[in-house]
GROMACS .gro file of C-alpha atoms in nm:
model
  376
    1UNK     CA    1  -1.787  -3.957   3.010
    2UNK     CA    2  -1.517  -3.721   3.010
    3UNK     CA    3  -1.493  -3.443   2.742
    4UNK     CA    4  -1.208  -3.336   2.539
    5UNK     CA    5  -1.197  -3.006   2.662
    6UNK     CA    6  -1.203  -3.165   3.059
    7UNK     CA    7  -0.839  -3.388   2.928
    8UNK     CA    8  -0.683  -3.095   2.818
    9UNK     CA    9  -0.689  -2.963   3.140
   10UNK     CA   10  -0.557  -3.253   3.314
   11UNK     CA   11  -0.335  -3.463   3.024
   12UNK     CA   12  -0.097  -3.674   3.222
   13UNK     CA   13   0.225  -3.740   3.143
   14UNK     CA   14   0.372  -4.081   2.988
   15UNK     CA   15   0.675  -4.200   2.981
   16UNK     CA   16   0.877  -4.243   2.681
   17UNK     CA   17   1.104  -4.493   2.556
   18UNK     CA   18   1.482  -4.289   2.735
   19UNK     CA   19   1.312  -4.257   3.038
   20UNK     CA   20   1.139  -3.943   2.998
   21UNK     CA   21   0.826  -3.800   3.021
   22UNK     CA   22   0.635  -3.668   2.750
   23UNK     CA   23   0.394  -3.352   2.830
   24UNK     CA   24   0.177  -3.151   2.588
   25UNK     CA   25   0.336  -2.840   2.490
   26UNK     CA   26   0.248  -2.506   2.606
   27UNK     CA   27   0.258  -2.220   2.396
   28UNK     CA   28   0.056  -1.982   2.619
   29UNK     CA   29   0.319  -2.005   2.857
   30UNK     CA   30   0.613  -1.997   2.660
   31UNK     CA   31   0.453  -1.688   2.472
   32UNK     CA   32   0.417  -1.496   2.780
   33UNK     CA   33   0.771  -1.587   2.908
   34UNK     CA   34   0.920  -1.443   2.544
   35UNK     CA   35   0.692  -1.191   2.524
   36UNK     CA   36   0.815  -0.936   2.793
   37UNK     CA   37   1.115  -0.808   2.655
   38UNK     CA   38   0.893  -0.726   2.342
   39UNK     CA   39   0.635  -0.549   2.533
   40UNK     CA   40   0.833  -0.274   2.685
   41UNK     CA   41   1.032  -0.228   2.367
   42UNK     CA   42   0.783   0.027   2.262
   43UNK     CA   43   0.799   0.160   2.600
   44UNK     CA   44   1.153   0.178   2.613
   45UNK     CA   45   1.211   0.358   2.274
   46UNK     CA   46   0.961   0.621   2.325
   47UNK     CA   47   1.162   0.705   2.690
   48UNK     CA   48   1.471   0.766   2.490
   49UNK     CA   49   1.330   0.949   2.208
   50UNK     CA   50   1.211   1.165   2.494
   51UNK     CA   51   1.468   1.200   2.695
   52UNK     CA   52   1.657   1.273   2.325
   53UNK     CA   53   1.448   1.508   2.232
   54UNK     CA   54   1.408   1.675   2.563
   55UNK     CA   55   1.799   1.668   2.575
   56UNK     CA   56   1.857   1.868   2.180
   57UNK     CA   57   1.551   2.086   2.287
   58UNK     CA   58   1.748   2.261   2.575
   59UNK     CA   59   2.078   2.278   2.350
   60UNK     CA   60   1.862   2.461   2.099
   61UNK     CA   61   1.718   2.722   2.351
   62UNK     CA   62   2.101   2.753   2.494
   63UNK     CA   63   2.228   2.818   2.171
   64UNK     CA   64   2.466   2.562   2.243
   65UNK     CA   65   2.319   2.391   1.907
   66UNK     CA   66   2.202   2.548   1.578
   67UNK     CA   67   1.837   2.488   1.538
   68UNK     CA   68   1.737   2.261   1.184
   69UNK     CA   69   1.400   2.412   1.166
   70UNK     CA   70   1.463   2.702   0.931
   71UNK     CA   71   1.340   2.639   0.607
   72UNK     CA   72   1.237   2.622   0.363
   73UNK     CA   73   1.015   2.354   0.480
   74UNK     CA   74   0.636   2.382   0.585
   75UNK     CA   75   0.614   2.211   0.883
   76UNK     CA   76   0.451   2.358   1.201
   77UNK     CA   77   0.827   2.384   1.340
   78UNK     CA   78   0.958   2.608   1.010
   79UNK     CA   79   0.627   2.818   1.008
   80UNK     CA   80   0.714   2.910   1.347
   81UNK     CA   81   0.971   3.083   1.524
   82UNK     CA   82   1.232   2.914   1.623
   83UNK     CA   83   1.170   2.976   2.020
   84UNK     CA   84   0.822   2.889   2.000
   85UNK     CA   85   0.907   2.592   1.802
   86UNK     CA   86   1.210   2.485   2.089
   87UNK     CA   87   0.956   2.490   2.373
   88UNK     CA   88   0.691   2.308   2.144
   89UNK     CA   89   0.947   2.032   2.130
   90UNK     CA   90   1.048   2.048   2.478
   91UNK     CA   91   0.728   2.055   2.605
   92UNK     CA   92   0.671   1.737   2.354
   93UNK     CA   93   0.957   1.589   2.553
   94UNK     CA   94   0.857   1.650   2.917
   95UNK     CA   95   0.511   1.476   2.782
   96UNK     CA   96   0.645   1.178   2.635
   97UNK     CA   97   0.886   1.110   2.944
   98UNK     CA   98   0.582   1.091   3.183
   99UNK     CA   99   0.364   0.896   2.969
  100UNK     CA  100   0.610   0.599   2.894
  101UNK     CA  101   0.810   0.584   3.199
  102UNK     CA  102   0.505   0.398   3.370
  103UNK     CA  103   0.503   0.160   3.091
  104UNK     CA  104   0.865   0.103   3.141
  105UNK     CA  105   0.853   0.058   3.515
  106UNK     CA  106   0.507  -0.162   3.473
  107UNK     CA  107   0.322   0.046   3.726
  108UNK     CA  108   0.096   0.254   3.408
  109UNK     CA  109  -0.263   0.181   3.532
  110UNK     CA  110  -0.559   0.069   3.251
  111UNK     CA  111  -0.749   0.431   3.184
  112UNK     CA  112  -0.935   0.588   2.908
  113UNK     CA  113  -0.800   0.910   3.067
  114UNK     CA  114  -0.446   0.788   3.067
  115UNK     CA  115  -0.496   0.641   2.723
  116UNK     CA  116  -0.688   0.943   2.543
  117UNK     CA  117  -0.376   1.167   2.679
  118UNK     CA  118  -0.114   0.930   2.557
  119UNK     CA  119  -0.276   1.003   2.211
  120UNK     CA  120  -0.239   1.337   2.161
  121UNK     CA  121   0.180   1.290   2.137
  122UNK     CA  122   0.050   1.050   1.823
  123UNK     CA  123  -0.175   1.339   1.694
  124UNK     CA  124   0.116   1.610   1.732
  125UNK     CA  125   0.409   1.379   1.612
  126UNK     CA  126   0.260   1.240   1.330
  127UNK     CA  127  -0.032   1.476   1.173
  128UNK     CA  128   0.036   1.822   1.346
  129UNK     CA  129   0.386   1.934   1.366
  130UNK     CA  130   0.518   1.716   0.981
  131UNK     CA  131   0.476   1.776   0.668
  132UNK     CA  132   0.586   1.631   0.334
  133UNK     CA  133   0.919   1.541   0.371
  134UNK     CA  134   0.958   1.246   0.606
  135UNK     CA  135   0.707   1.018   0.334
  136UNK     CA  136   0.982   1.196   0.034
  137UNK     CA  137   1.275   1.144   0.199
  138UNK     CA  138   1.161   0.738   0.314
  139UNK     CA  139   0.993   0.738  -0.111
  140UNK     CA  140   1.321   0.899  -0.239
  141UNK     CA  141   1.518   0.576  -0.127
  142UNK     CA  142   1.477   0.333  -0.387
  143UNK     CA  143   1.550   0.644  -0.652
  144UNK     CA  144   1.847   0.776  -0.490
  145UNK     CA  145   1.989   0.425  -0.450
  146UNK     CA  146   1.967   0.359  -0.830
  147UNK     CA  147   2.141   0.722  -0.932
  148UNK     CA  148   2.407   0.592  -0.700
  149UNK     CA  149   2.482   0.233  -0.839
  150UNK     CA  150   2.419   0.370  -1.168
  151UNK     CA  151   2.657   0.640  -1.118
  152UNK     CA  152   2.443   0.954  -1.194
  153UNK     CA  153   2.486   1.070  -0.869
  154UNK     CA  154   2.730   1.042  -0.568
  155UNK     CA  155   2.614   0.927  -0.180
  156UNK     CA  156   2.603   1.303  -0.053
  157UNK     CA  157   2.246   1.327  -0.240
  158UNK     CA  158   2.122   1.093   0.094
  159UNK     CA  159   2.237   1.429   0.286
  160UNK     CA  160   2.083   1.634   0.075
  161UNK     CA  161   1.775   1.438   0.140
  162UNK     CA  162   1.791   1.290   0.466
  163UNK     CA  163   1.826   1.622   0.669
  164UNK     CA  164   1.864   1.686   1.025
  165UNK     CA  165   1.484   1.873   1.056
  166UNK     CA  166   1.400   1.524   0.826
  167UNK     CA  167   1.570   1.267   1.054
  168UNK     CA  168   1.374   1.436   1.362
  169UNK     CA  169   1.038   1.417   1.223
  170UNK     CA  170   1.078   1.093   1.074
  171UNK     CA  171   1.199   0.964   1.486
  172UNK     CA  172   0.918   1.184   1.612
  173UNK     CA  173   0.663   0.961   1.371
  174UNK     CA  174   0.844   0.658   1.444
  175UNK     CA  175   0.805   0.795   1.834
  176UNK     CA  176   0.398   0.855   1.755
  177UNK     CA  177   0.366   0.483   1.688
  178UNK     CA  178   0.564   0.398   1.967
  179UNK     CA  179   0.292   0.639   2.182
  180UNK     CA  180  -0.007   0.507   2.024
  181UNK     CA  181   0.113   0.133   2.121
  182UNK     CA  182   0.152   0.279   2.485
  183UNK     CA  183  -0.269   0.415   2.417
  184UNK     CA  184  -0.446   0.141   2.327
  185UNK     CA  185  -0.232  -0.076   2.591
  186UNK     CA  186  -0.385   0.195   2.859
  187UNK     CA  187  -0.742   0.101   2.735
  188UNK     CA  188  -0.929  -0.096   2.945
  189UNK     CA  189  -0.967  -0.456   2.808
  190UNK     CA  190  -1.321  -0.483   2.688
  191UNK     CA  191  -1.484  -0.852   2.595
  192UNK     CA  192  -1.596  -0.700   2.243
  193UNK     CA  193  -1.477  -0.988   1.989
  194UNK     CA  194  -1.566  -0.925   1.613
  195UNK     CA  195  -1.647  -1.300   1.477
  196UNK     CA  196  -1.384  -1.440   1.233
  197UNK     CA  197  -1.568  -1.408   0.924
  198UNK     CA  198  -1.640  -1.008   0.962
  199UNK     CA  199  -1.288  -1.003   1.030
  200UNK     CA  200  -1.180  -1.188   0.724
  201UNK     CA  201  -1.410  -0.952   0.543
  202UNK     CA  202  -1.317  -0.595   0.719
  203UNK     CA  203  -0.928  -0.710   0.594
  204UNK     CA  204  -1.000  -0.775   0.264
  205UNK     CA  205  -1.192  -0.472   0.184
  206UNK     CA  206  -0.902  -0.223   0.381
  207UNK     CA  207  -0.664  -0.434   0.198
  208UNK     CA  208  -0.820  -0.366  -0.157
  209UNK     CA  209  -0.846  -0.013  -0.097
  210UNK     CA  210  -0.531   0.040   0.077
  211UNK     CA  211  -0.385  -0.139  -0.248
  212UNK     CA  212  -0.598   0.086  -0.543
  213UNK     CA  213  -0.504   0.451  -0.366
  214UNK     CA  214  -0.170   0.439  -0.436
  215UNK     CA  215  -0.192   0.272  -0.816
  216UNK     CA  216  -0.396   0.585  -0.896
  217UNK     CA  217  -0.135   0.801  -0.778
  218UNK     CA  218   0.111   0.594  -0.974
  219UNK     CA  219  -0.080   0.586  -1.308
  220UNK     CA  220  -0.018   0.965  -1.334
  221UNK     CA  221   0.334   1.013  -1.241
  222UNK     CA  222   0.421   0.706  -1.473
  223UNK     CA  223   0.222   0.805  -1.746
  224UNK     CA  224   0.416   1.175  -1.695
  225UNK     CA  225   0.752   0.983  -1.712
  226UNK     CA  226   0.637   0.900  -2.077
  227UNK     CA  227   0.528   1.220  -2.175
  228UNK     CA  228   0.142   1.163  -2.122
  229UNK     CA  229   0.012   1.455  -1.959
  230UNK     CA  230  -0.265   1.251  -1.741
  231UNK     CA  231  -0.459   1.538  -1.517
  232UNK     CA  232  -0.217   1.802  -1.651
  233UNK     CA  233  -0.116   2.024  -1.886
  234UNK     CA  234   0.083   2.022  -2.181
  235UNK     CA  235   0.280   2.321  -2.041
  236UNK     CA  236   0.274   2.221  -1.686
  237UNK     CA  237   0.476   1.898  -1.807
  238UNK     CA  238   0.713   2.038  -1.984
  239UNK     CA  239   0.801   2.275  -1.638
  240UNK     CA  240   0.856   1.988  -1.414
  241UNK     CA  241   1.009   1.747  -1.723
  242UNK     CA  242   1.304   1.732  -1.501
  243UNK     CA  243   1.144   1.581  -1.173
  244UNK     CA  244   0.882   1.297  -1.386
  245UNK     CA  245   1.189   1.068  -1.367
  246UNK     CA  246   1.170   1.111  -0.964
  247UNK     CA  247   0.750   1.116  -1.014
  248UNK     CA  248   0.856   0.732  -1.221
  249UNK     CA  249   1.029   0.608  -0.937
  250UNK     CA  250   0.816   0.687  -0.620
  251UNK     CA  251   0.504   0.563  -0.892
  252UNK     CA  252   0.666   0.196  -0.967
  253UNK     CA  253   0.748   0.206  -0.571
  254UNK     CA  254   0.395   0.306  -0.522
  255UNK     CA  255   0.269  -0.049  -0.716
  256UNK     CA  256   0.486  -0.265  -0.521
  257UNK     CA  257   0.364  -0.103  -0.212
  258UNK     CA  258   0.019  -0.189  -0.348
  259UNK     CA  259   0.112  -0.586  -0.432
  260UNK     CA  260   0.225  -0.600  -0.101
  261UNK     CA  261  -0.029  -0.480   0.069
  262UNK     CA  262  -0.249  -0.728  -0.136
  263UNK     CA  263  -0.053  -0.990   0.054
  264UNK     CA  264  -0.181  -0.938   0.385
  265UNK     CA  265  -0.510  -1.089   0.225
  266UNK     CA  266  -0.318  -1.359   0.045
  267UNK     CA  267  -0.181  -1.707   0.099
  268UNK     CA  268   0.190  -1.601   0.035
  269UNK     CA  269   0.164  -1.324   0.273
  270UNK     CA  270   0.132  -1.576   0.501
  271UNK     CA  271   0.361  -1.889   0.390
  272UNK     CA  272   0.683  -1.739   0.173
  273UNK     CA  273   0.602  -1.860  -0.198
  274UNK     CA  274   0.801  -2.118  -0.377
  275UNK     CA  275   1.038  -1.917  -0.624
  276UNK     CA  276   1.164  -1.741  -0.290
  277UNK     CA  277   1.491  -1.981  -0.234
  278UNK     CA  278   1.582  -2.015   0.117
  279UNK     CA  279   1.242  -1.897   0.256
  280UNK     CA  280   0.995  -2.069   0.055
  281UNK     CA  281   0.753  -2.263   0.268
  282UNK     CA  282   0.844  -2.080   0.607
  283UNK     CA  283   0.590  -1.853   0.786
  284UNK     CA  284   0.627  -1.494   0.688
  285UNK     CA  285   0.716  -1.272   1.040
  286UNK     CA  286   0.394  -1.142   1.183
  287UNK     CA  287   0.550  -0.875   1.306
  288UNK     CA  288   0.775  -0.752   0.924
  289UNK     CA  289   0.415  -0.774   0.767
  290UNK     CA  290   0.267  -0.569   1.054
  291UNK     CA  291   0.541  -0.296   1.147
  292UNK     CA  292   0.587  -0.229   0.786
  293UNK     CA  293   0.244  -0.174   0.680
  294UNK     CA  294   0.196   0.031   1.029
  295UNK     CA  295   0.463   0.248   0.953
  296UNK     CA  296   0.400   0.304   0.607
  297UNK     CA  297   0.062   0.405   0.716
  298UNK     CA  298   0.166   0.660   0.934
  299UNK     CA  299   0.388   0.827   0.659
  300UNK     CA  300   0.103   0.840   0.421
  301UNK     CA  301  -0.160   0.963   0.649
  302UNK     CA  302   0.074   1.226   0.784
  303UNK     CA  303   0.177   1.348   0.435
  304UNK     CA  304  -0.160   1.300   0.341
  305UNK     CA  305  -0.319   1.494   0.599
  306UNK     CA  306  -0.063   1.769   0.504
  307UNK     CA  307  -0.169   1.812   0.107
  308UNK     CA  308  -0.570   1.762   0.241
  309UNK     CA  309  -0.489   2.097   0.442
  310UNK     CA  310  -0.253   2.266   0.192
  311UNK     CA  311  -0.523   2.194  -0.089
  312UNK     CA  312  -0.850   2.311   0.122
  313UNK     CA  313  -0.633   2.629   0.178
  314UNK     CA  314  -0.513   2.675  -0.181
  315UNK     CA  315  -0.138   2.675  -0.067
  316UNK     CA  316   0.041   2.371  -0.162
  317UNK     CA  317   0.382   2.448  -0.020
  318UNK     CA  318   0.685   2.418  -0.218
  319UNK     CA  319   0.449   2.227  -0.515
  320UNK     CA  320   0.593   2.358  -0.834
  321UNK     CA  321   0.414   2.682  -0.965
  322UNK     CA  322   0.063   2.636  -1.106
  323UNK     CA  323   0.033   2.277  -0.944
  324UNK     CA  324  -0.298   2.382  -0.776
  325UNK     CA  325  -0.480   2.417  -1.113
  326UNK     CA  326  -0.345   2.078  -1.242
  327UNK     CA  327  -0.626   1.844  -1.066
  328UNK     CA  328  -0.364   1.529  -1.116
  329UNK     CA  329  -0.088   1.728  -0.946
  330UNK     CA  330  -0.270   1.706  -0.575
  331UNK     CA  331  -0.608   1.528  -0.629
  332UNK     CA  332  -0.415   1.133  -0.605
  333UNK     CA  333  -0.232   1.221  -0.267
  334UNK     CA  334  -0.636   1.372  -0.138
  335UNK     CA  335  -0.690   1.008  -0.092
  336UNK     CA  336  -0.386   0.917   0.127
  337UNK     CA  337  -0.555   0.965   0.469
  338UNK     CA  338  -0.758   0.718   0.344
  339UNK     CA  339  -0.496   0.506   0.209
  340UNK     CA  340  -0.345   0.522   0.556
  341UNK     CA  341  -0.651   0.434   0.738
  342UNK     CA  342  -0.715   0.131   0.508
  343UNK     CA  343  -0.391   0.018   0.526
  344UNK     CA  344  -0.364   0.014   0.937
  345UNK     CA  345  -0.726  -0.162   0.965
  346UNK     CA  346  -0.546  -0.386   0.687
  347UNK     CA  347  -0.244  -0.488   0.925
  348UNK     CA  348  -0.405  -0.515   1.245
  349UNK     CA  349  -0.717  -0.736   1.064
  350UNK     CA  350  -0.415  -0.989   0.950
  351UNK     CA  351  -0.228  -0.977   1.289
  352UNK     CA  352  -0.577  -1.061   1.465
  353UNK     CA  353  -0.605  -1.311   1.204
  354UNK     CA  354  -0.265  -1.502   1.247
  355UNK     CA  355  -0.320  -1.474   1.615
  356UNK     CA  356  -0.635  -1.709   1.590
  357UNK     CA  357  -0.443  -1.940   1.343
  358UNK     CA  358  -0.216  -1.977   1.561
  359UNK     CA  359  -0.415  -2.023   1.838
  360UNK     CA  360  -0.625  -2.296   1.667
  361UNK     CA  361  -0.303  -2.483   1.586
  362UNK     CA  362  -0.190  -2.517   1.923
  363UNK     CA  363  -0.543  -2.641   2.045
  364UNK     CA  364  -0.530  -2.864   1.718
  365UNK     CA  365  -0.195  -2.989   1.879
  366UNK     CA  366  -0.338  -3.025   2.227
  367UNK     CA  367  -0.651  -3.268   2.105
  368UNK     CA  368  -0.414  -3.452   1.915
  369UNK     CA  369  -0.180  -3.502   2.238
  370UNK     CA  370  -0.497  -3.621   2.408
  371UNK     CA  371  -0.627  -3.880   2.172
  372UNK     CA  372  -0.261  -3.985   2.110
  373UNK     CA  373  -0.261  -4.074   2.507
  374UNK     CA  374  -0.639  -4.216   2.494
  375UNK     CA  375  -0.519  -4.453   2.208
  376UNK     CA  376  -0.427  -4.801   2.389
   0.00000   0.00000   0.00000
């Protein structure tokens, strides 16, 4: 008696009523015909950040261009000297164009070697060379956008934000996750599966904590806005009065961050919910869930990483004066590697998740082709 599983392999194909024949889909093919492109797009962007980067790098040690690294700032490039900091970024370069030109041209073998080196660019772009300013100047967004609508400020105050040295470190983050794609795609493929149910549960606790890390942080800078002082002092409030509107902002950002991240544990971060007109009912993108949580990882953890080593040194760069004796000041962002952590193991735990859904639906669609051809 034949099996199922033995008709899948070999469904026939019928004839239908024009004249045509009718075969059971398949996905696994299509996917991997789509999927190419895709692929090498991480490939491809972290070639021409390189080549980019490796490009400004030699106009900066010309002179041909001024350098943006010059403060005040405390990343590794402004505590530096401006040579040093050129051939750091060249040599950054020169790195990145060997390690994802293989990828591009399809020929980058699976090695731990090959894999362990790609990550080091990650390490460098994202927790080494940045500091605060890339997760500020993305966080500032919302806030700046409001002053201009509402008039209290014009569109050069995305300049004043949104600087050259910030635009480069916020590409060289955006470059790290590019990199670390390019690792773990040099790893060889192991058979080590974690069962559905651990995954279900690893999510849900990464998701819970990635979403309670960043209300803490916004209970304090909301409860500043209305003249609480929460962790502080009386006198330390009234200094930086004129920056708790700013504190507001990234804090109500902060919880909608959080409620989304509770969504990758959800049912509506899967379907769109019903009050969302024109998407309601439609899969949500696995990869807008995914990339957004990824990157917003790598901007906390990098910031984060940042205060952990400002704080454990007692210099909490350009923090207003006395912030290092007010414990709500810097003890909220000591939890943002965390927060970052949580929320990556968060993303990939609902990608791996959809993945099987999906996978289960097809073979869902597969039986039913079969027993729709084994019905007389």
């Amino acid at each position: 008696m034949p099996t199922k599983n033995m008709l899948i392999k070999n469904v026939p194909t019928r004839s239908t009523p024009a004249g045509g024949t009718l075969t059971p889909p398949r996905p696994a093919q299509n996917a991997l015909a789509t999927a190419g492109p895709r692929k090498k797009t991480p490939a491809w962007l972290a070639l021409v950040w390189s080549v980019l980067l490796g490009a400004l790098s030699i106009l900066w040690l010309t002179g041909v261009l001024s350098f943006p690294f010059h403060g005040p700032g405390a990343s590794l490039l402004d505590t530096t000297t401006p040579a040093t900091a050129q051939v750091i970024l060249l040599g950054i370069a020169i790195a990145g164009l060997a390690l994802s030109a293989p990828h591009v041209l399809r020929v980058a073998p699976r090695s731990r070697t090959l894999a362990v080196t790609t990550l080091l660019l990650p390490v460098m772009l994202i927790y080494v060379i940045p500091d605060y300013r890339v997760l500020a100047a993305v966080g500032y967004l919302p806030v700046m956008l409001v002053m201009v609508i509402s008039g209290t400020e014009s569109l050069s105050i995305f300049g004043q934000v949104w600087t050259g040295s910030t635009v480069i470190l916020a590409a060289g983050v955006l470059a790290g996750l590019c990199f670390t794609v390019l690792a773990v795609r040099s790893w060889p493929k192991t058979r080590t599966r974690i069962s559905t149910p651990r995954l279900l549960l690893v999510g849900r606790v990464a998701a819970y904590i990635a979403a309670a890390i960043p209300v803490g942080y916004a209970v304090t800078r909301i409860a500043w806005a209305l003249g609480i002082p929460l962790g502080i002092s009386e006198s330390f409030l009234k200094e930086i009065d004129q920056i708790t509107n700013i504190g507001l902002g990234l804090g109500l950002f902060a919880i909608v961050g959080a409620i989304l991240t509770l969504g990758l544990v959800q049912r509506w971060g899967t379907i769109f919910p019903r009050w969302m007109l024109g998407l309601r009912g439609r899969p949500v993108p696995v990869g807008l869930a995914v990339n957004s949580a990824l990157i917003v990882s790598l901007l906390v953890s990098s910031a984060g990483i940042f205060i952990v080593r400002g704080a454990l040194s007692g210099d909490l760069a350009l923090a207003p004066n006395g912030a290092a004796s007010q414990v709500a000041a810097w003890l909220p962002e000591m939890f943002w590697p965390l927060w970052g952590a949580a929320l990556a193991t968060a993303a990939l735990a609902y990608r791996e998740r959809r993945r099987r859904a999906a996978h289960d639906e097809r073979q869902e669609h597969l039986l039913a082709a079969v027993d729709d051809r084994r019905t007389p």
